[in-house]
mmCIF file of C-alpha atoms and ligand atoms in Angstrom:
data_model
loop_
_atom_site.group_PDB
_atom_site.id
_atom_site.type_symbol
_atom_site.label_atom_id
_atom_site.label_comp_id
_atom_site.label_asym_id
_atom_site.label_seq_id
_atom_site.Cartn_x
_atom_site.Cartn_y
_atom_site.Cartn_z
ATOM 1 C CA MET T 1 -19.256 19.848 4.183
ATOM 2 C CA ASN T 2 -15.512 19.961 4.613
ATOM 3 C CA ILE T 3 -14.404 16.430 4.690
ATOM 4 C CA ALA T 4 -10.940 15.074 5.402
ATOM 5 C CA ILE T 5 -10.077 11.668 4.004
ATOM 6 C CA VAL T 6 -7.145 9.627 5.248
ATOM 7 C CA CYS T 7 -6.059 6.712 3.155
ATOM 8 C CA TYR T 8 -3.108 4.843 1.552
ATOM 9 C CA PRO T 9 -2.297 6.552 -1.738
ATOM 10 C CA THR T 10 -1.057 3.431 -3.462
ATOM 11 C CA PHE T 11 -2.710 0.957 -5.995
ATOM 12 C CA GLY T 12 -4.921 -1.186 -3.824
ATOM 13 C CA GLY T 13 -8.496 -1.438 -2.894
ATOM 14 C CA SER T 14 -8.787 0.866 0.142
ATOM 15 C CA GLY T 15 -6.988 3.683 -1.515
ATOM 16 C CA VAL T 16 -9.003 3.400 -4.650
ATOM 17 C CA VAL T 17 -12.339 3.405 -2.804
ATOM 18 C CA ALA T 18 -11.189 6.422 -0.640
ATOM 19 C CA THR T 19 -10.089 8.395 -3.716
ATOM 20 C CA GLU T 20 -13.177 7.606 -5.803
ATOM 21 C CA LEU T 21 -15.395 8.491 -2.872
ATOM 22 C CA GLY T 22 -13.657 11.812 -2.416
ATOM 23 C CA LEU T 23 -13.920 12.604 -6.172
ATOM 24 C CA ALA T 24 -17.677 11.725 -6.143
ATOM 25 C CA LEU T 25 -18.240 13.859 -3.008
ATOM 26 C CA SER T 26 -16.367 16.796 -4.635
ATOM 27 C CA LYS T 27 -18.717 16.638 -7.552
ATOM 28 C CA ARG T 28 -21.612 17.074 -5.058
ATOM 29 C CA GLY T 29 -19.994 20.323 -3.856
ATOM 30 C CA HIS T 30 -18.183 19.029 -0.671
ATOM 31 C CA HIS T 31 -14.620 20.220 -0.081
ATOM 32 C CA ILE T 32 -12.364 17.180 0.166
ATOM 33 C CA HIS T 33 -9.113 17.173 1.884
ATOM 34 C CA PHE T 34 -6.903 14.080 1.221
ATOM 35 C CA ILE T 35 -4.283 13.638 3.925
ATOM 36 C CA THR T 36 -1.661 11.012 3.202
ATOM 37 C CA TYR T 37 2.062 10.610 2.373
ATOM 38 C CA ASN T 38 1.774 10.788 -1.460
ATOM 39 C CA LEU T 39 -0.706 12.072 -4.005
ATOM 40 C CA PRO T 40 -3.254 9.199 -4.281
ATOM 41 C CA VAL T 41 -2.829 7.320 -7.569
ATOM 42 C CA ARG T 42 -6.170 8.131 -9.104
ATOM 43 C CA LEU T 43 -5.910 11.842 -8.200
ATOM 44 C CA GLU T 44 -2.787 12.403 -10.177
ATOM 45 C CA ALA T 45 -4.235 13.959 -13.350
ATOM 46 C CA LEU T 46 -6.849 15.966 -11.564
ATOM 47 C CA LYS T 47 -7.389 19.679 -11.125
ATOM 48 C CA ASP T 48 -10.670 20.086 -9.231
ATOM 49 C CA PRO T 49 -11.000 23.191 -7.087
ATOM 50 C CA ASN T 50 -12.891 21.242 -4.410
ATOM 51 C CA ILE T 51 -10.095 18.709 -4.015
ATOM 52 C CA HIS T 52 -7.173 19.484 -1.732
ATOM 53 C CA PHE T 53 -4.084 17.399 -0.931
ATOM 54 C CA HIS T 54 -2.061 17.638 2.253
ATOM 55 C CA GLU T 55 1.126 15.635 2.376
ATOM 56 C CA VAL T 56 2.218 13.919 5.536
ATOM 57 C CA ASN T 57 6.045 14.151 5.996
ATOM 58 C CA VAL T 58 7.987 12.001 8.342
ATOM 59 C CA PRO T 59 11.504 13.474 8.824
ATOM 60 C CA ASP T 60 14.137 10.832 8.967
ATOM 61 C CA TYR T 61 15.851 10.874 12.355
ATOM 62 C CA PRO T 62 18.743 8.446 12.861
ATOM 63 C CA LEU T 63 17.982 7.774 16.530
ATOM 64 C CA PHE T 64 14.774 6.077 15.502
ATOM 65 C CA LYS T 65 14.837 2.484 14.188
ATOM 66 C CA TYR T 66 11.194 3.069 13.069
ATOM 67 C CA GLN T 67 10.059 6.505 11.975
ATOM 68 C CA PRO T 68 6.805 7.510 13.769
ATOM 69 C CA TYR T 69 4.337 7.862 10.875
ATOM 70 C CA GLU T 70 1.207 7.905 13.248
ATOM 71 C CA LEU T 71 2.667 10.879 15.148
ATOM 72 C CA ALA T 72 3.294 12.823 12.002
ATOM 73 C CA LEU T 73 -0.136 11.942 10.719
ATOM 74 C CA SER T 74 -1.887 12.955 14.016
ATOM 75 C CA SER T 75 -0.093 16.357 13.900
ATOM 76 C CA ARG T 76 -0.974 16.863 10.306
ATOM 77 C CA LEU T 77 -4.603 15.992 10.923
ATOM 78 C CA VAL T 78 -4.702 18.552 13.835
ATOM 79 C CA ASP T 79 -3.294 21.362 11.553
ATOM 80 C CA VAL T 80 -5.484 20.535 8.521
ATOM 81 C CA VAL T 81 -8.651 20.323 10.721
ATOM 82 C CA LYS T 82 -7.847 23.707 12.223
ATOM 83 C CA ALA T 83 -6.834 25.458 9.031
ATOM 84 C CA ASN T 84 -9.743 24.138 6.893
ATOM 85 C CA LYS T 85 -12.605 23.997 9.412
ATOM 86 C CA ILE T 86 -12.961 20.301 8.747
ATOM 87 C CA ASP T 87 -16.489 18.899 9.791
ATOM 88 C CA VAL T 88 -15.649 15.234 9.674
ATOM 89 C CA LEU T 89 -12.592 12.998 9.486
ATOM 90 C CA HIS T 90 -13.037 9.826 7.379
ATOM 91 C CA VAL T 91 -10.227 7.345 7.777
ATOM 92 C CA HIS T 92 -9.897 4.296 5.472
ATOM 93 C CA TYR T 93 -8.109 1.209 6.781
ATOM 94 C CA ALA T 94 -7.967 1.023 10.566
ATOM 95 C CA ILE T 95 -4.072 0.740 10.905
ATOM 96 C CA PRO T 96 -2.753 3.141 11.804
ATOM 97 C CA HIS T 97 -5.326 5.655 10.454
ATOM 98 C CA ALA T 98 -8.027 5.164 13.052
ATOM 99 C CA TYR T 99 -5.462 5.309 15.849
ATOM 100 C CA ALA T 100 -3.846 8.466 14.580
ATOM 101 C CA ALA T 101 -7.357 10.065 14.111
ATOM 102 C CA TYR T 102 -8.219 9.291 17.763
ATOM 103 C CA MET T 103 -5.102 11.101 18.924
ATOM 104 C CA ALA T 104 -5.902 14.019 16.726
ATOM 105 C CA LYS T 105 -9.390 14.200 18.027
ATOM 106 C CA LYS T 106 -8.093 14.303 21.624
ATOM 107 C CA ILE T 107 -5.534 17.007 20.752
ATOM 108 C CA LEU T 108 -8.248 19.141 19.046
ATOM 109 C CA LEU T 109 -10.507 18.780 22.060
ATOM 110 C CA ASP T 110 -7.849 20.760 24.003
ATOM 111 C CA SER T 111 -8.609 23.693 21.575
ATOM 112 C CA GLY T 112 -12.341 23.222 22.076
ATOM 113 C CA ILE T 113 -12.713 21.596 18.611
ATOM 114 C CA GLN T 114 -14.983 18.534 18.356
ATOM 115 C CA ILE T 115 -14.363 16.411 15.303
ATOM 116 C CA PRO T 116 -16.221 13.175 14.521
ATOM 117 C CA ILE T 117 -14.277 10.211 13.202
ATOM 118 C CA VAL T 118 -15.776 7.854 10.623
ATOM 119 C CA THR T 119 -13.610 4.652 10.204
ATOM 120 C CA THR T 120 -14.044 2.384 7.290
ATOM 121 C CA LEU T 121 -12.701 -1.160 7.622
ATOM 122 C CA HIS T 122 -11.373 -2.634 4.370
ATOM 123 C CA GLY T 123 -10.134 -6.075 4.919
ATOM 124 C CA THR T 124 -6.578 -6.980 5.878
ATOM 125 C CA ASP T 125 -6.714 -4.285 8.591
ATOM 126 C CA ILE T 126 -9.066 -6.706 10.320
ATOM 127 C CA THR T 127 -8.521 -10.202 8.937
ATOM 128 C CA LEU T 128 -4.711 -10.228 8.693
ATOM 129 C CA VAL T 129 -2.677 -7.445 10.171
ATOM 130 C CA GLY T 130 -5.167 -5.971 12.677
ATOM 131 C CA SER T 131 -6.033 -9.110 14.507
ATOM 132 C CA HIS T 132 -2.264 -9.885 15.161
ATOM 133 C CA PRO T 133 -1.674 -9.806 18.913
ATOM 134 C CA PHE T 134 0.914 -7.034 18.413
ATOM 135 C CA TYR T 135 -1.806 -4.661 17.114
ATOM 136 C CA LYS T 136 -5.102 -5.980 18.357
ATOM 137 C CA PRO T 137 -5.565 -3.919 21.583
ATOM 138 C CA ALA T 138 -4.826 -0.641 19.605
ATOM 139 C CA VAL T 139 -7.089 -1.626 16.726
ATOM 140 C CA THR T 140 -9.953 -2.648 19.131
ATOM 141 C CA PHE T 141 -9.578 0.565 20.886
ATOM 142 C CA SER T 142 -9.561 2.773 17.831
ATOM 143 C CA ILE T 143 -12.618 1.003 16.340
ATOM 144 C CA ASN T 144 -14.528 1.360 19.582
ATOM 145 C CA HIS T 145 -13.587 5.090 19.827
ATOM 146 C CA SER T 146 -14.555 5.983 16.354
ATOM 147 C CA ASP T 147 -17.868 7.864 16.047
ATOM 148 C CA ARG T 148 -19.069 5.736 13.231
ATOM 149 C CA VAL T 149 -17.659 2.513 11.833
ATOM 150 C CA THR T 150 -18.379 1.018 8.422
ATOM 151 C CA ALA T 151 -17.293 -2.237 6.782
ATOM 152 C CA VAL T 152 -17.273 -2.906 3.023
ATOM 153 C CA SER T 153 -19.151 -6.223 3.254
ATOM 154 C CA GLU T 154 -21.301 -8.222 5.592
ATOM 155 C CA SER T 155 -18.576 -10.874 5.689
ATOM 156 C CA LEU T 156 -16.040 -8.291 6.941
ATOM 157 C CA LYS T 157 -18.525 -7.057 9.584
ATOM 158 C CA GLN T 158 -18.865 -10.568 10.896
ATOM 159 C CA ASP T 159 -15.166 -11.108 10.856
ATOM 160 C CA THR T 160 -14.706 -7.950 12.867
ATOM 161 C CA LEU T 161 -17.219 -8.932 15.403
ATOM 162 C CA ARG T 162 -15.699 -12.407 15.741
ATOM 163 C CA LEU T 163 -12.074 -11.275 15.950
ATOM 164 C CA PHE T 164 -12.400 -8.190 18.172
ATOM 165 C CA ASP T 165 -14.440 -7.178 21.263
ATOM 166 C CA ILE T 166 -16.444 -4.465 19.465
ATOM 167 C CA LYS T 167 -18.902 -2.243 21.265
ATOM 168 C CA LYS T 168 -19.838 -0.181 18.334
ATOM 169 C CA ASN T 169 -22.481 -0.706 15.634
ATOM 170 C CA ILE T 170 -20.858 -1.542 12.319
ATOM 171 C CA ASN T 171 -22.722 -0.240 9.184
ATOM 172 C CA VAL T 172 -22.103 -2.208 6.023
ATOM 173 C CA ILE T 173 -21.515 0.153 3.084
ATOM 174 C CA PRO T 174 -20.251 -1.919 0.112
ATOM 175 C CA ASN T 175 -17.613 -0.815 -2.317
ATOM 176 C CA PHE T 176 -18.858 0.893 -5.395
ATOM 177 C CA ILE T 177 -18.238 1.630 -9.063
ATOM 178 C CA ASP T 178 -19.178 4.500 -11.302
ATOM 179 C CA THR T 179 -20.976 2.409 -14.037
ATOM 180 C CA GLU T 180 -21.878 5.569 -16.019
ATOM 181 C CA LYS T 181 -18.271 6.498 -16.400
ATOM 182 C CA ILE T 182 -17.448 2.992 -17.658
ATOM 183 C CA LYS T 183 -20.223 3.088 -20.239
ATOM 184 C CA LEU T 184 -18.617 6.267 -21.661
ATOM 185 C CA LYS T 185 -15.248 4.718 -21.917
ATOM 186 C CA GLY T 186 -13.789 1.631 -23.508
ATOM 187 C CA LYS T 187 -16.101 0.145 -26.077
ATOM 188 C CA PRO T 188 -15.515 -0.845 -28.802
ATOM 189 C CA CYS T 189 -12.090 -1.825 -27.581
ATOM 190 C CA GLU T 190 -8.960 -2.524 -29.445
ATOM 191 C CA ARG T 191 -7.644 -6.042 -28.522
ATOM 192 C CA SER T 192 -5.755 -6.842 -31.749
ATOM 193 C CA LEU T 193 -2.446 -5.575 -30.228
ATOM 194 C CA LEU T 194 -2.553 -8.155 -27.507
ATOM 195 C CA ALA T 195 -4.275 -11.200 -28.843
ATOM 196 C CA GLU T 196 -5.299 -12.809 -32.113
ATOM 197 C CA LYS T 197 -8.995 -12.762 -33.018
ATOM 198 C CA GLU T 198 -9.751 -16.331 -31.868
ATOM 199 C CA GLU T 199 -7.744 -16.136 -28.711
ATOM 200 C CA LYS T 200 -9.462 -15.643 -25.370
ATOM 201 C CA ILE T 201 -8.104 -13.205 -22.842
ATOM 202 C CA LEU T 202 -8.062 -13.932 -19.075
ATOM 203 C CA THR T 203 -7.074 -11.203 -16.687
ATOM 204 C CA HIS T 204 -5.988 -10.947 -13.082
ATOM 205 C CA ILE T 205 -5.377 -7.673 -11.249
ATOM 206 C CA SER T 206 -4.009 -7.402 -7.719
ATOM 207 C CA ASN T 207 -1.103 -6.406 -5.561
ATOM 208 C CA PHE T 208 0.517 -9.892 -5.889
ATOM 209 C CA ARG T 209 0.542 -10.548 -2.122
ATOM 210 C CA PRO T 210 0.597 -14.200 -1.038
ATOM 211 C CA LEU T 211 -3.157 -14.089 -0.125
ATOM 212 C CA LYS T 212 -4.041 -13.438 -3.751
ATOM 213 C CA ARG T 213 -2.763 -16.984 -4.588
ATOM 214 C CA ILE T 214 -0.918 -15.920 -7.785
ATOM 215 C CA MET T 215 0.257 -19.423 -8.522
ATOM 216 C CA ASP T 216 -3.478 -20.489 -8.536
ATOM 217 C CA VAL T 217 -4.120 -17.885 -11.250
ATOM 218 C CA ILE T 218 -1.255 -19.283 -13.363
ATOM 219 C CA SER T 219 -2.449 -22.845 -12.756
ATOM 220 C CA ILE T 220 -5.986 -22.075 -13.871
ATOM 221 C CA PHE T 221 -4.628 -20.481 -17.051
ATOM 222 C CA GLU T 222 -2.309 -23.389 -17.643
ATOM 223 C CA GLY T 223 -5.355 -25.690 -17.639
ATOM 224 C CA VAL T 224 -7.383 -23.370 -19.894
ATOM 225 C CA GLN T 225 -4.755 -22.833 -22.507
ATOM 226 C CA LEU T 226 -4.346 -26.610 -22.979
ATOM 227 C CA LYS T 227 -7.936 -26.638 -24.500
ATOM 228 C CA ILE T 228 -8.415 -23.109 -25.731
ATOM 229 C CA LYS T 229 -5.943 -20.686 -27.409
ATOM 230 C CA SER T 230 -5.634 -17.954 -24.841
ATOM 231 C CA LYS T 231 -3.553 -15.222 -23.151
ATOM 232 C CA LEU T 232 -3.267 -14.209 -19.516
ATOM 233 C CA MET T 233 -2.932 -10.575 -18.556
ATOM 234 C CA MET T 234 -1.280 -10.210 -15.108
ATOM 235 C CA VAL T 235 -1.768 -6.630 -13.886
ATOM 236 C CA GLY T 236 -0.048 -5.251 -10.745
ATOM 237 C CA GLU T 237 3.128 -5.441 -8.736
ATOM 238 C CA GLY T 238 3.971 -7.299 -5.550
ATOM 239 C CA PRO T 239 5.918 -9.797 -3.673
ATOM 240 C CA GLU T 240 4.685 -12.945 -5.652
ATOM 241 C CA LYS T 241 5.482 -11.502 -9.063
ATOM 242 C CA LYS T 242 9.005 -12.730 -9.222
ATOM 243 C CA ARG T 243 8.042 -16.323 -8.449
ATOM 244 C CA ALA T 244 5.264 -16.176 -11.044
ATOM 245 C CA ILE T 245 7.510 -14.903 -13.805
ATOM 246 C CA GLN T 246 10.107 -17.576 -12.960
ATOM 247 C CA TYR T 247 7.403 -20.288 -13.181
ATOM 248 C CA VAL T 248 5.981 -18.959 -16.420
ATOM 249 C CA ASN T 249 9.463 -18.908 -17.996
ATOM 250 C CA GLU T 250 10.252 -22.434 -16.817
ATOM 251 C CA LYS T 251 6.984 -23.641 -18.422
ATOM 252 C CA GLY T 252 7.675 -21.803 -21.648
ATOM 253 C CA LEU T 253 4.556 -19.711 -21.306
ATOM 254 C CA GLU T 254 6.149 -16.321 -21.591
ATOM 255 C CA GLU T 255 4.452 -15.559 -24.869
ATOM 256 C CA GLN T 256 1.073 -16.243 -23.444
ATOM 257 C CA VAL T 257 1.355 -14.692 -19.935
ATOM 258 C CA LEU T 258 1.948 -10.950 -19.999
ATOM 259 C CA PHE T 259 3.071 -9.150 -16.844
ATOM 260 C CA LEU T 260 1.778 -5.574 -17.353
ATOM 261 C CA GLY T 261 2.778 -4.057 -13.968
ATOM 262 C CA ASN T 262 0.638 -1.335 -12.306
ATOM 263 C CA SER T 263 -1.586 0.342 -14.765
ATOM 264 C CA ASN T 264 -3.832 3.385 -15.058
ATOM 265 C CA GLU T 265 -5.390 1.752 -18.087
ATOM 266 C CA ILE T 266 -7.473 -0.784 -16.164
ATOM 267 C CA ASP T 267 -10.647 0.221 -18.147
ATOM 268 C CA LYS T 268 -8.889 -0.668 -21.469
ATOM 269 C CA ILE T 269 -7.577 -3.942 -20.161
ATOM 270 C CA LEU T 270 -10.982 -5.055 -18.745
ATOM 271 C CA CYS T 271 -12.663 -3.985 -21.953
ATOM 272 C CA TYR T 272 -10.996 -6.716 -23.932
ATOM 273 C CA SER T 273 -10.992 -9.378 -21.190
ATOM 274 C CA ASP T 274 -13.165 -12.528 -21.544
ATOM 275 C CA LEU T 275 -12.748 -13.726 -17.965
ATOM 276 C CA PHE T 276 -11.418 -12.324 -14.655
ATOM 277 C CA LEU T 277 -9.604 -14.605 -12.176
ATOM 278 C CA LEU T 278 -9.666 -14.050 -8.434
ATOM 279 C CA PRO T 279 -8.739 -17.208 -6.466
ATOM 280 C CA SER T 280 -7.824 -15.271 -3.229
ATOM 281 C CA GLU T 281 -7.395 -16.805 0.127
ATOM 282 C CA LYS T 282 -8.815 -13.734 1.847
ATOM 283 C CA GLU T 283 -10.964 -11.018 0.253
ATOM 284 C CA SER T 284 -13.280 -8.801 2.175
ATOM 285 C CA PHE T 285 -15.097 -7.659 -0.978
ATOM 286 C CA GLY T 286 -13.014 -7.946 -4.173
ATOM 287 C CA LEU T 287 -13.197 -4.456 -5.687
ATOM 288 C CA SER T 288 -11.210 -5.615 -8.715
ATOM 289 C CA ALA T 289 -13.919 -8.333 -9.423
ATOM 290 C CA LEU T 290 -16.606 -5.604 -9.269
ATOM 291 C CA GLU T 291 -14.606 -3.406 -11.738
ATOM 292 C CA ALA T 292 -14.384 -6.374 -14.032
ATOM 293 C CA MET T 293 -18.086 -7.156 -13.831
ATOM 294 C CA ALA T 294 -18.931 -3.485 -14.600
ATOM 295 C CA HIS T 295 -17.118 -4.082 -17.862
ATOM 296 C CA GLY T 296 -19.146 -7.272 -18.456
ATOM 297 C CA VAL T 297 -16.401 -9.622 -17.609
ATOM 298 C CA PRO T 298 -17.509 -12.838 -15.700
ATOM 299 C CA ILE T 299 -15.563 -13.909 -12.657
ATOM 300 C CA ILE T 300 -13.905 -17.176 -11.812
ATOM 301 C CA SER T 301 -13.098 -16.868 -8.104
ATOM 302 C CA SER T 302 -12.764 -18.533 -4.711
ATOM 303 C CA ASP T 303 -15.516 -18.201 -2.249
ATOM 304 C CA ALA T 304 -13.353 -16.271 0.258
ATOM 305 C CA GLY T 305 -14.761 -13.644 2.606
ATOM 306 C CA GLY T 306 -17.079 -11.180 0.883
ATOM 307 C CA ILE T 307 -16.530 -12.417 -2.734
ATOM 308 C CA PRO T 308 -19.924 -14.283 -2.688
ATOM 309 C CA GLU T 309 -21.651 -10.931 -1.967
ATOM 310 C CA VAL T 310 -20.307 -9.676 -5.298
ATOM 311 C CA ASN T 311 -19.811 -12.689 -7.650
ATOM 312 C CA LYS T 312 -23.033 -14.675 -7.904
ATOM 313 C CA HIS T 313 -22.438 -18.319 -8.574
ATOM 314 C CA GLY T 314 -23.896 -19.605 -11.791
ATOM 315 C CA LYS T 315 -24.912 -16.157 -12.874
ATOM 316 C CA THR T 316 -22.064 -13.625 -12.940
ATOM 317 C CA GLY T 317 -19.305 -16.290 -12.711
ATOM 318 C CA TYR T 318 -18.461 -19.192 -10.540
ATOM 319 C CA LEU T 319 -17.221 -19.734 -6.947
ATOM 320 C CA SER T 320 -15.015 -22.610 -5.858
ATOM 321 C CA LYS T 321 -13.404 -23.538 -2.606
ATOM 322 C CA ILE T 322 -10.097 -21.705 -1.907
ATOM 323 C CA GLY T 323 -7.229 -23.627 -3.731
ATOM 324 C CA ASP T 324 -9.505 -25.749 -5.884
ATOM 325 C CA THR T 325 -7.878 -24.788 -9.126
ATOM 326 C CA GLU T 326 -9.267 -27.850 -10.904
ATOM 327 C CA SER T 327 -12.843 -26.663 -10.297
ATOM 328 C CA MET T 328 -11.869 -23.138 -11.318
ATOM 329 C CA THR T 329 -10.280 -24.373 -14.487
ATOM 330 C CA LEU T 330 -13.337 -26.418 -15.416
ATOM 331 C CA ASN T 331 -15.557 -23.436 -14.669
ATOM 332 C CA ALA T 332 -13.425 -21.188 -16.878
ATOM 333 C CA LEU T 333 -13.690 -23.702 -19.758
ATOM 334 C CA SER T 334 -17.314 -24.164 -19.395
ATOM 335 C CA LEU T 335 -17.834 -20.431 -20.033
ATOM 336 C CA LEU T 336 -15.236 -19.997 -22.638
ATOM 337 C CA GLN T 337 -16.434 -23.021 -24.715
ATOM 338 C CA ASN T 338 -20.046 -21.996 -24.696
ATOM 339 C CA GLU T 339 -20.568 -18.737 -26.453
ATOM 340 C CA SER T 340 -24.254 -18.141 -25.518
ATOM 341 C CA LEU T 341 -23.594 -19.060 -21.829
ATOM 342 C CA HIS T 342 -20.675 -16.668 -21.850
ATOM 343 C CA GLU T 343 -22.773 -13.859 -23.315
ATOM 344 C CA SER T 344 -25.538 -14.384 -20.736
ATOM 345 C CA PHE T 345 -22.920 -14.287 -17.875
ATOM 346 C CA LYS T 346 -21.409 -11.141 -19.354
ATOM 347 C CA LYS T 347 -24.814 -9.405 -19.294
ATOM 348 C CA GLN T 348 -25.586 -10.684 -15.739
ATOM 349 C CA ALA T 349 -22.204 -9.494 -14.543
ATOM 350 C CA GLU T 350 -22.953 -5.991 -15.793
ATOM 351 C CA GLN T 351 -26.365 -6.041 -14.224
ATOM 352 C CA GLN T 352 -24.985 -7.212 -10.895
ATOM 353 C CA ALA T 353 -22.434 -4.409 -10.979
ATOM 354 C CA GLU T 354 -25.220 -1.863 -11.293
ATOM 355 C CA LYS T 355 -26.385 -2.849 -7.807
ATOM 356 C CA PHE T 356 -23.104 -1.293 -6.525
ATOM 357 C CA ASN T 357 -23.472 1.985 -8.333
ATOM 358 C CA LEU T 358 -21.703 4.948 -6.903
ATOM 359 C CA GLU T 359 -24.737 7.179 -6.398
ATOM 360 C CA SER T 360 -26.498 5.199 -3.691
ATOM 361 C CA VAL T 361 -23.258 4.388 -1.876
ATOM 362 C CA VAL T 362 -22.193 8.003 -1.759
ATOM 363 C CA ASN T 363 -25.616 8.837 -0.283
ATOM 364 C CA GLN T 364 -25.012 6.361 2.440
ATOM 365 C CA TYR T 365 -21.626 7.891 3.335
ATOM 366 C CA GLU T 366 -23.189 11.398 3.195
ATOM 367 C CA SER T 367 -25.795 10.378 5.793
ATOM 368 C CA ILE T 368 -23.235 8.767 8.031
ATOM 369 C CA TYR T 369 -21.253 11.976 8.011
ATOM 370 C CA ALA T 370 -24.296 14.041 8.754
ATOM 371 C CA ASP T 371 -25.313 11.709 11.554
ATOM 372 C CA ALA T 372 -21.743 11.732 13.025
ATOM 373 C CA ILE T 373 -21.564 15.516 12.867
ATOM 374 C CA GLU T 374 -24.914 15.900 14.575
ATOM 375 C CA THR T 375 -24.185 13.496 17.449
ATOM 376 C CA VAL T 376 -20.529 14.321 18.229
HETATM 377 O O1 GMT G 401 -6.012 -6.563 -0.787
HETATM 378 C C1 GMT G 401 -5.886 -5.669 -1.592
HETATM 379 O O2 GMT G 401 -5.734 -5.753 -2.736
HETATM 380 C C2 GMT G 401 -5.829 -4.290 -0.959
HETATM 381 C C3 GMT G 401 -6.681 -4.186 0.206
HETATM 382 C C4 GMT G 401 -6.637 -2.865 0.864
HETATM 383 O O3 GMT G 401 -6.966 -2.790 2.010
HETATM 384 O O4 GMT G 401 -6.229 -1.800 0.306
HETATM 385 O O5 GMT G 401 -8.025 -4.487 -0.183
HETATM 386 C C5 GMT G 401 -9.032 -4.683 0.673
HETATM 387 O O6 GMT G 401 -9.966 -3.639 0.589
HETATM 388 C C6 GMT G 401 -10.572 -3.585 -0.721
HETATM 389 C C7 GMT G 401 -11.431 -2.276 -0.785
HETATM 390 O O7 GMT G 401 -12.313 -2.264 0.219
HETATM 391 C C8 GMT G 401 -11.425 -4.819 -0.927
HETATM 392 O O8 GMT G 401 -12.077 -4.810 -2.146
HETATM 393 C C9 GMT G 401 -10.528 -6.082 -0.855
HETATM 394 O O9 GMT G 401 -11.227 -7.250 -0.868
HETATM 395 C C10 GMT G 401 -9.686 -6.020 0.478
HETATM 396 N N1 GMT G 401 -8.684 -7.053 0.403
HETATM 397 C C11 GMT G 401 -8.675 -8.127 1.240
HETATM 398 O O10 GMT G 401 -9.549 -8.329 2.120
HETATM 399 C C12 GMT G 401 -7.576 -9.068 1.092
#
């Protein structure tokens, strides 16, 4: 198939899922056309003849206070579909991608081209931004006019049905991970540069938006390090980072809390992590938790959104109510202070991650595409 994928190219869940999906599909012989405003992060080092990248350019015009990205994207979609005989358009994150795809579909219809749209809902496009009254009618419309709609968790599907007037069936296709690739990488991993032998390593990876509750991450770590010699790896960039650094400095924790920025070395960082912290306020799935589990890292998390579908309480980690950092700290300590319990959680985390293996998820997307093409 010739498949066009529209996504955000940045570090962040939806872009990572879209890129990894495209890469997996290309290995199965499909031609994948990424359409976005920058080369997606995980594509950077790649030279695969089945992968194509089409940049969306928005010329700066001084008359406009807001430059019309949707318009540029719709036009680019029309051109790419025509020039590459695209069979299906898969858009990740409803805003504004599903909307732009609908416009492209209508424009293409004028030239006699019928193109099916598959929309994947990722999280904040529904639970935060999309349900805002300023966007809601357009988001509802674009979901209802997609040919197929998928959501990354049952929780996100239920949120979508609760927040919008949806007439379409929503298929749940969970996020995924290539566990085989991980097995080949990493181990044994070199942790001596970052921590002493007896030190424990806790890790958090996100885009540091307020909903990630970064200060809860620090608070859990503060509690842990009072009892156990440990370090905290903070991976990512975002609006809450400055506040977190300020707090860490005020508390004199700067030797123990390392802010590593965005990283392409996630596998290495997770390889030497003992625990992963994810106390988010909203999380449709928690791809970063799944990545950690695939590396055998147990999760201390909140019970927000779809996290309980990934992190199994008392097995792969622990769940606590959002904001209950005291319980999260106790849970972290109970694992780090009990070596055999920690070992069993590590194994169980790895086993649970296997359930989200790439192959079966890619099969599901392939059949959604085939179905959408057949019925358009
Ligand atoms: O929240 C992020 O870190 C990025 C965001 C996105 O849309 O790019 O992530 C959402 O999609 C991910 C991939 O499907 C999910 O794993 C995240 O849980 C989800 N984030 C939220 O719902 C807050």
